[in-house]
């Protein structure tokens, strides 16, 4: 993980924004795993957390943040502010996780 | 015989699902009490940023499935419309769990406050009839400051 500061705020607390680089984004599309899906089918009888899916979600979230951070680094930013996540289902069995924010330089 | 299998599934879903839900709610309430000392708040654009040395993004996520009894009763509810109470507890559980996961991670890091918390919810599966899987994935994210 790089040393960029990521926040959901308008800025970075205690720092001052000196330059804006605009929007940066990262996204991943993930599909369900067949083995996990069978287990999930069983879980649908008794309900509760689907641990396999939670892990999948966490992995793809990390991946999309990394892609966003990579873009920000290329622009020369040292922080990404106002980060938001969005999800959408592309097709049955595939879902997109999308992270976006504003790349800035703070001091 | 053909009627028996769904009935058993509904029964299992009702009793086992209710048991798990009660257990989960007990754990949620317990952990909420333990993490109560760290305030969470959302700021508007015109407000000054809180003073802090350090800020970091934290995310908590969870995917919860509903049980067979809930699926069937929600299906019946679809015929007449109205509030689907069985799903409300499912989503509520998921949100609180995701929020707690974020909060616990932030507290471990040493957060004194969590600001600008946002939620993101989406349903996975259940698109085609034969699969029948229905679950919601919930993410809670916010900035922890210390």
Coordinates of N, CA, C and O in Angstrom, one line a residue, chain A residues 5-15 30 32 37 40-41 43-51 53-54 57-58 61 65 82-89 91-93 95-97, chain B residues 9 12-13 16-17 20 44-45 49-50 52 55-57 59 61-68 93 101 115-116 118 120-122 124-125 127 131-135 137 139 141-143 145:
Chain A
X5 N -2.7 9.8 1.3 CA -3.8 9.9 2.2 C -5.1 9.8 1.5 O -5.4 10.5 0.5
X6 N -6.0 8.9 2.0 CA -7.3 8.8 1.4 C -8.4 9.2 2.4 O -8.3 8.8 3.6
X7 N -9.3 10.1 2.0 CA -10.3 10.5 2.9 C -11.7 10.7 2.2 O -11.7 10.8 0.9
X8 N -12.7 10.7 2.9 CA -14.1 11.0 2.4 C -14.4 12.4 2.6 O -15.6 12.8 2.4
X9 N -13.5 13.2 3.1 CA -13.8 14.6 3.4 C -13.4 15.5 2.3 O -12.9 15.1 1.3
X10 N -13.7 16.8 2.4 CA -13.4 17.8 1.4 C -11.9 18.0 1.3 O -11.4 18.6 0.3
X11 N -11.2 17.7 2.3 CA -9.8 18.0 2.3 C -9.1 17.0 3.3 O -9.7 16.0 3.7
X12 N -7.9 17.3 3.6 CA -7.2 16.4 4.6 C -7.1 17.3 5.9 O -6.5 18.4 5.8
X13 N -7.6 16.8 7.0 CA -7.6 17.6 8.2 C -6.1 18.0 8.6 O -5.2 17.1 8.6
X14 N -6.0 19.2 9.0 CA -4.6 19.7 9.4 C -3.7 20.0 8.3 O -2.6 20.4 8.5
X15 N -4.1 19.8 7.0 CA -3.3 20.1 5.9 C -4.0 21.1 5.0 O -5.2 21.3 5.1
X30 N -16.3 -8.2 -10.9 CA -16.0 -9.6 -10.4 C -17.2 -10.5 -10.7 O -18.3 -10.0 -10.8
X32 N -19.1 -14.3 -9.8 CA -19.2 -15.3 -8.7 C -18.4 -16.6 -9.0 O -18.3 -17.0 -10.2
X37 N -20.7 -20.4 -5.0 CA -22.1 -20.2 -5.2 C -22.9 -21.4 -4.7 O -24.1 -21.2 -4.2
X40 N -23.2 -20.8 -1.1 CA -24.2 -19.7 -0.9 C -25.6 -20.2 -1.0 O -26.5 -19.8 -0.3
X41 N -25.8 -21.1 -2.0 CA -27.2 -21.7 -2.1 C -27.7 -22.4 -0.8 O -28.8 -22.2 -0.4
X43 N -26.6 -21.7 2.1 CA -26.7 -20.6 3.1 C -28.0 -19.9 3.0 O -28.5 -19.3 3.9
X44 N -28.6 -19.9 1.8 CA -29.8 -19.3 1.5 C -31.0 -20.0 2.2 O -32.1 -19.4 2.3
X45 N -30.8 -21.2 2.8 CA -31.8 -21.8 3.5 C -31.9 -21.3 4.9 O -33.0 -21.0 5.5
X46 N -30.7 -21.1 5.5 CA -30.7 -20.7 6.9 C -30.4 -19.2 7.1 O -30.6 -18.6 8.1
X47 N -29.9 -18.5 6.0 CA -29.6 -17.1 6.1 C -28.3 -16.9 6.8 O -27.6 -17.8 7.2
X48 N -27.9 -15.6 6.8 CA -26.7 -15.2 7.5 C -25.6 -14.7 6.5 O -25.9 -14.6 5.3
X49 N -24.4 -14.5 7.1 CA -23.4 -13.9 6.3 C -22.8 -14.9 5.3 O -22.6 -16.1 5.6
X50 N -22.5 -14.4 4.1 CA -21.8 -15.2 3.1 C -20.4 -14.8 3.1 O -20.0 -13.9 2.4
X51 N -19.6 -15.6 3.9 CA -18.2 -15.2 4.1 C -17.4 -15.1 2.8 O -16.5 -14.2 2.6
X53 N -18.3 -14.4 -0.2 CA -18.7 -13.2 -0.9 C -18.1 -12.0 -0.3 O -17.7 -11.0 -1.0
X54 N -18.1 -12.0 1.0 CA -17.5 -10.8 1.7 C -16.1 -10.7 1.4 O -15.6 -9.5 1.1
X57 N -15.7 -9.4 -2.1 CA -16.0 -7.9 -2.1 C -14.8 -7.1 -1.6 O -14.5 -6.1 -2.1
X58 N -14.2 -7.6 -0.5 CA -13.1 -6.9 0.1 C -11.9 -6.9 -0.9 O -11.2 -5.9 -1.1
X61 N -12.6 -4.5 -3.7 CA -12.5 -3.1 -3.2 C -11.1 -2.6 -3.1 O -10.8 -1.5 -3.5
X65 N -9.4 0.4 -5.3 CA -8.7 1.5 -4.6 C -7.3 1.7 -5.1 O -6.8 2.7 -5.4
X82 N -12.5 13.2 -0.9 CA -13.9 13.0 -1.4 C -14.1 11.6 -2.1 O -14.8 11.6 -3.1
X83 N -13.6 10.6 -1.5 CA -13.7 9.3 -2.1 C -15.2 8.7 -2.0 O -15.8 8.9 -0.9
X84 N -15.7 8.2 -3.0 CA -17.0 7.5 -3.0 C -16.9 6.2 -3.7 O -16.1 6.0 -4.6
X85 N -17.7 5.3 -3.2 CA -17.8 4.0 -3.9 C -19.2 3.8 -4.5 O -20.2 4.4 -4.1
X86 N -19.2 3.1 -5.6 CA -20.5 2.8 -6.3 C -20.4 1.4 -6.8 O -19.4 0.9 -7.2
X87 N -21.6 0.7 -6.7 CA -21.6 -0.7 -7.2 C -22.8 -0.8 -8.2 O -23.7 0.0 -8.1
X88 N -22.6 -1.6 -9.2 CA -23.7 -1.9 -10.1 C -23.5 -3.3 -10.7 O -22.4 -3.8 -10.7
X89 N -24.7 -3.9 -11.0 CA -24.6 -5.2 -11.5 C -24.6 -5.1 -13.1 O -25.5 -4.5 -13.6
X91 N -24.2 -7.9 -15.4 CA -25.0 -9.0 -15.9 C -25.2 -9.9 -14.8 O -24.6 -9.8 -13.7
X92 N -26.1 -10.9 -14.9 CA -26.4 -11.8 -13.8 C -25.0 -12.5 -13.5 O -24.4 -13.1 -14.3
X93 N -24.6 -12.4 -12.2 CA -23.4 -13.1 -11.8 C -22.2 -12.2 -11.8 O -21.1 -12.6 -11.4
X95 N -20.6 -8.2 -11.0 CA -20.9 -7.0 -10.4 C -19.7 -6.1 -10.5 O -18.6 -6.5 -10.4
X96 N -19.9 -4.8 -10.6 CA -18.9 -3.8 -10.7 C -18.7 -3.1 -9.4 O -19.7 -2.7 -8.8
X97 N -17.5 -2.9 -9.0 CA -17.2 -2.0 -7.9 C -16.3 -0.9 -8.3 O -15.3 -1.1 -9.0
Chain B
X9 N -38.0 -27.0 4.4 CA -37.0 -25.9 4.2 C -37.5 -24.6 4.9 O -36.7 -23.9 5.5
X12 N -37.0 -25.1 8.6 CA -35.6 -25.0 8.9 C -35.2 -23.5 8.8 O -34.5 -22.9 9.7
X13 N -35.6 -22.8 7.8 CA -35.3 -21.4 7.6 C -35.8 -20.6 8.7 O -35.1 -19.7 9.2
X16 N -34.0 -22.0 12.4 CA -32.5 -21.8 12.4 C -32.2 -20.3 12.0 O -31.3 -19.7 12.7
X17 N -32.9 -19.8 11.0 CA -32.6 -18.4 10.6 C -32.9 -17.5 11.8 O -32.1 -16.5 12.0
X20 N -30.1 -17.7 14.4 CA -28.9 -17.0 13.9 C -29.1 -15.5 14.0 O -28.2 -14.8 14.4
X44 N -21.0 18.9 6.4 CA -21.4 19.6 5.2 C -20.2 20.2 4.5 O -19.1 20.3 5.1
X45 N -20.4 20.7 3.3 CA -19.3 21.3 2.6 C -18.8 22.6 3.1 O -17.7 23.0 3.0
X49 N -13.1 21.7 8.4 CA -12.6 20.4 8.7 C -12.2 20.2 10.1 O -11.6 21.2 10.7
X50 N -12.4 19.1 10.7 CA -12.0 18.9 12.1 C -10.5 18.9 12.2 O -9.8 18.4 11.3
X52 N -7.0 17.5 13.1 CA -6.4 16.2 13.3 C -5.0 16.1 12.8 O -4.6 16.9 11.9
X55 N -5.3 11.3 9.1 CA -6.6 10.8 8.6 C -6.5 9.6 7.7 O -5.5 9.5 6.9
X56 N -7.4 8.7 7.8 CA -7.3 7.5 6.9 C -8.7 7.0 6.6 O -9.6 7.0 7.4
X57 N -8.8 6.4 5.4 CA -10.0 5.8 5.0 C -10.2 4.4 5.5 O -9.3 3.6 5.5
X59 N -13.0 1.0 5.6 CA -14.1 0.4 4.9 C -14.5 -0.9 5.7 O -13.7 -1.7 6.0
X61 N -17.3 -4.1 5.2 CA -18.2 -4.7 4.2 C -18.7 -6.0 4.7 O -18.1 -6.8 5.4
X62 N -19.9 -6.3 4.2 CA -20.5 -7.6 4.6 C -21.5 -8.0 3.5 O -22.1 -7.2 2.8
X63 N -21.7 -9.3 3.3 CA -22.7 -9.8 2.4 C -23.6 -10.7 3.2 O -23.1 -11.7 3.8
X64 N -24.9 -10.4 3.3 CA -25.8 -11.3 4.0 C -26.9 -11.8 3.1 O -27.4 -11.2 2.3
X65 N -27.2 -13.1 3.4 CA -28.2 -13.8 2.6 C -29.4 -13.9 3.5 O -29.3 -13.9 4.7
X66 N -30.6 -14.0 2.9 CA -31.8 -14.2 3.7 C -32.1 -15.7 3.7 O -31.7 -16.5 2.8
X67 N -32.9 -16.1 4.7 CA -33.2 -17.6 4.8 C -34.4 -17.9 4.0 O -35.1 -17.0 3.4
X68 N -34.7 -19.2 3.9 CA -35.7 -19.7 3.0 C -37.1 -19.2 3.4 O -37.9 -18.8 2.6
X93 N -29.4 -5.5 9.8 CA -28.3 -6.3 10.3 C -27.1 -6.0 9.6 O -26.0 -5.8 10.1
X101 N -17.7 -3.1 11.6 CA -16.4 -3.6 11.1 C -15.5 -2.5 10.8 O -14.3 -2.5 11.1
X115 N -15.5 10.5 10.6 CA -16.3 11.5 9.9 C -16.7 11.1 8.5 O -16.0 10.3 7.9
X116 N -17.7 11.7 8.0 CA -18.2 11.5 6.7 C -18.4 10.0 6.3 O -17.8 9.5 5.4
X118 N -20.3 7.0 4.8 CA -21.3 6.7 3.6 C -21.6 5.3 3.6 O -20.7 4.4 3.9
X120 N -23.0 2.0 1.0 CA -23.3 1.6 -0.4 C -23.9 0.2 -0.3 O -23.4 -0.7 0.3
X121 N -25.1 0.1 -0.9 CA -25.8 -1.2 -0.8 C -26.1 -1.7 -2.2 O -26.5 -0.9 -3.1
X122 N -26.0 -3.0 -2.4 CA -26.4 -3.5 -3.7 C -26.8 -5.0 -3.5 O -26.3 -5.7 -2.6
X124 N -26.9 -8.9 -4.8 CA -26.2 -9.8 -5.7 C -27.1 -11.0 -5.9 O -27.8 -11.4 -5.0
X125 N -26.9 -11.6 -7.1 CA -27.7 -12.8 -7.3 C -29.1 -12.6 -7.5 O -29.6 -11.4 -7.5
X127 N -30.9 -12.9 -9.9 CA -31.3 -12.3 -11.2 C -32.2 -13.3 -12.0 O -33.2 -13.0 -12.6
X131 N -31.7 -19.8 -10.1 CA -30.6 -19.7 -9.1 C -31.2 -19.4 -7.7 O -30.9 -20.1 -6.7
X132 N -32.1 -18.4 -7.7 CA -32.8 -18.2 -6.4 C -32.0 -17.6 -5.3 O -32.5 -17.3 -4.2
X133 N -30.7 -17.4 -5.5 CA -29.9 -16.8 -4.5 C -30.2 -15.3 -4.3 O -30.2 -14.6 -5.3
X134 N -30.5 -14.9 -3.1 CA -30.7 -13.5 -2.9 C -29.9 -13.1 -1.7 O -30.0 -13.6 -0.6
X135 N -29.1 -12.1 -1.9 CA -28.2 -11.6 -0.8 C -28.0 -10.1 -1.1 O -28.1 -9.6 -2.2
X137 N -25.1 -7.0 -0.5 CA -23.8 -6.6 -0.1 C -23.8 -5.2 0.4 O -24.4 -4.3 -0.3
X139 N -21.5 -1.9 2.1 CA -20.2 -1.4 2.4 C -20.5 -0.1 3.2 O -21.4 0.7 2.9
X141 N -18.2 3.1 4.7 CA -16.9 3.7 4.6 C -16.9 5.1 5.2 O -17.8 5.8 5.1
X142 N -15.8 5.5 5.8 CA -15.6 6.8 6.4 C -14.2 7.1 6.6 O -13.3 6.3 6.4
X143 N -13.9 8.3 7.1 CA -12.6 8.8 7.4 C -12.4 8.8 8.9 O -13.1 9.4 9.6
X145 N -10.1 9.9 12.0 CA -9.1 10.9 12.3 C -8.5 10.7 13.7 O -9.2 10.1 14.6

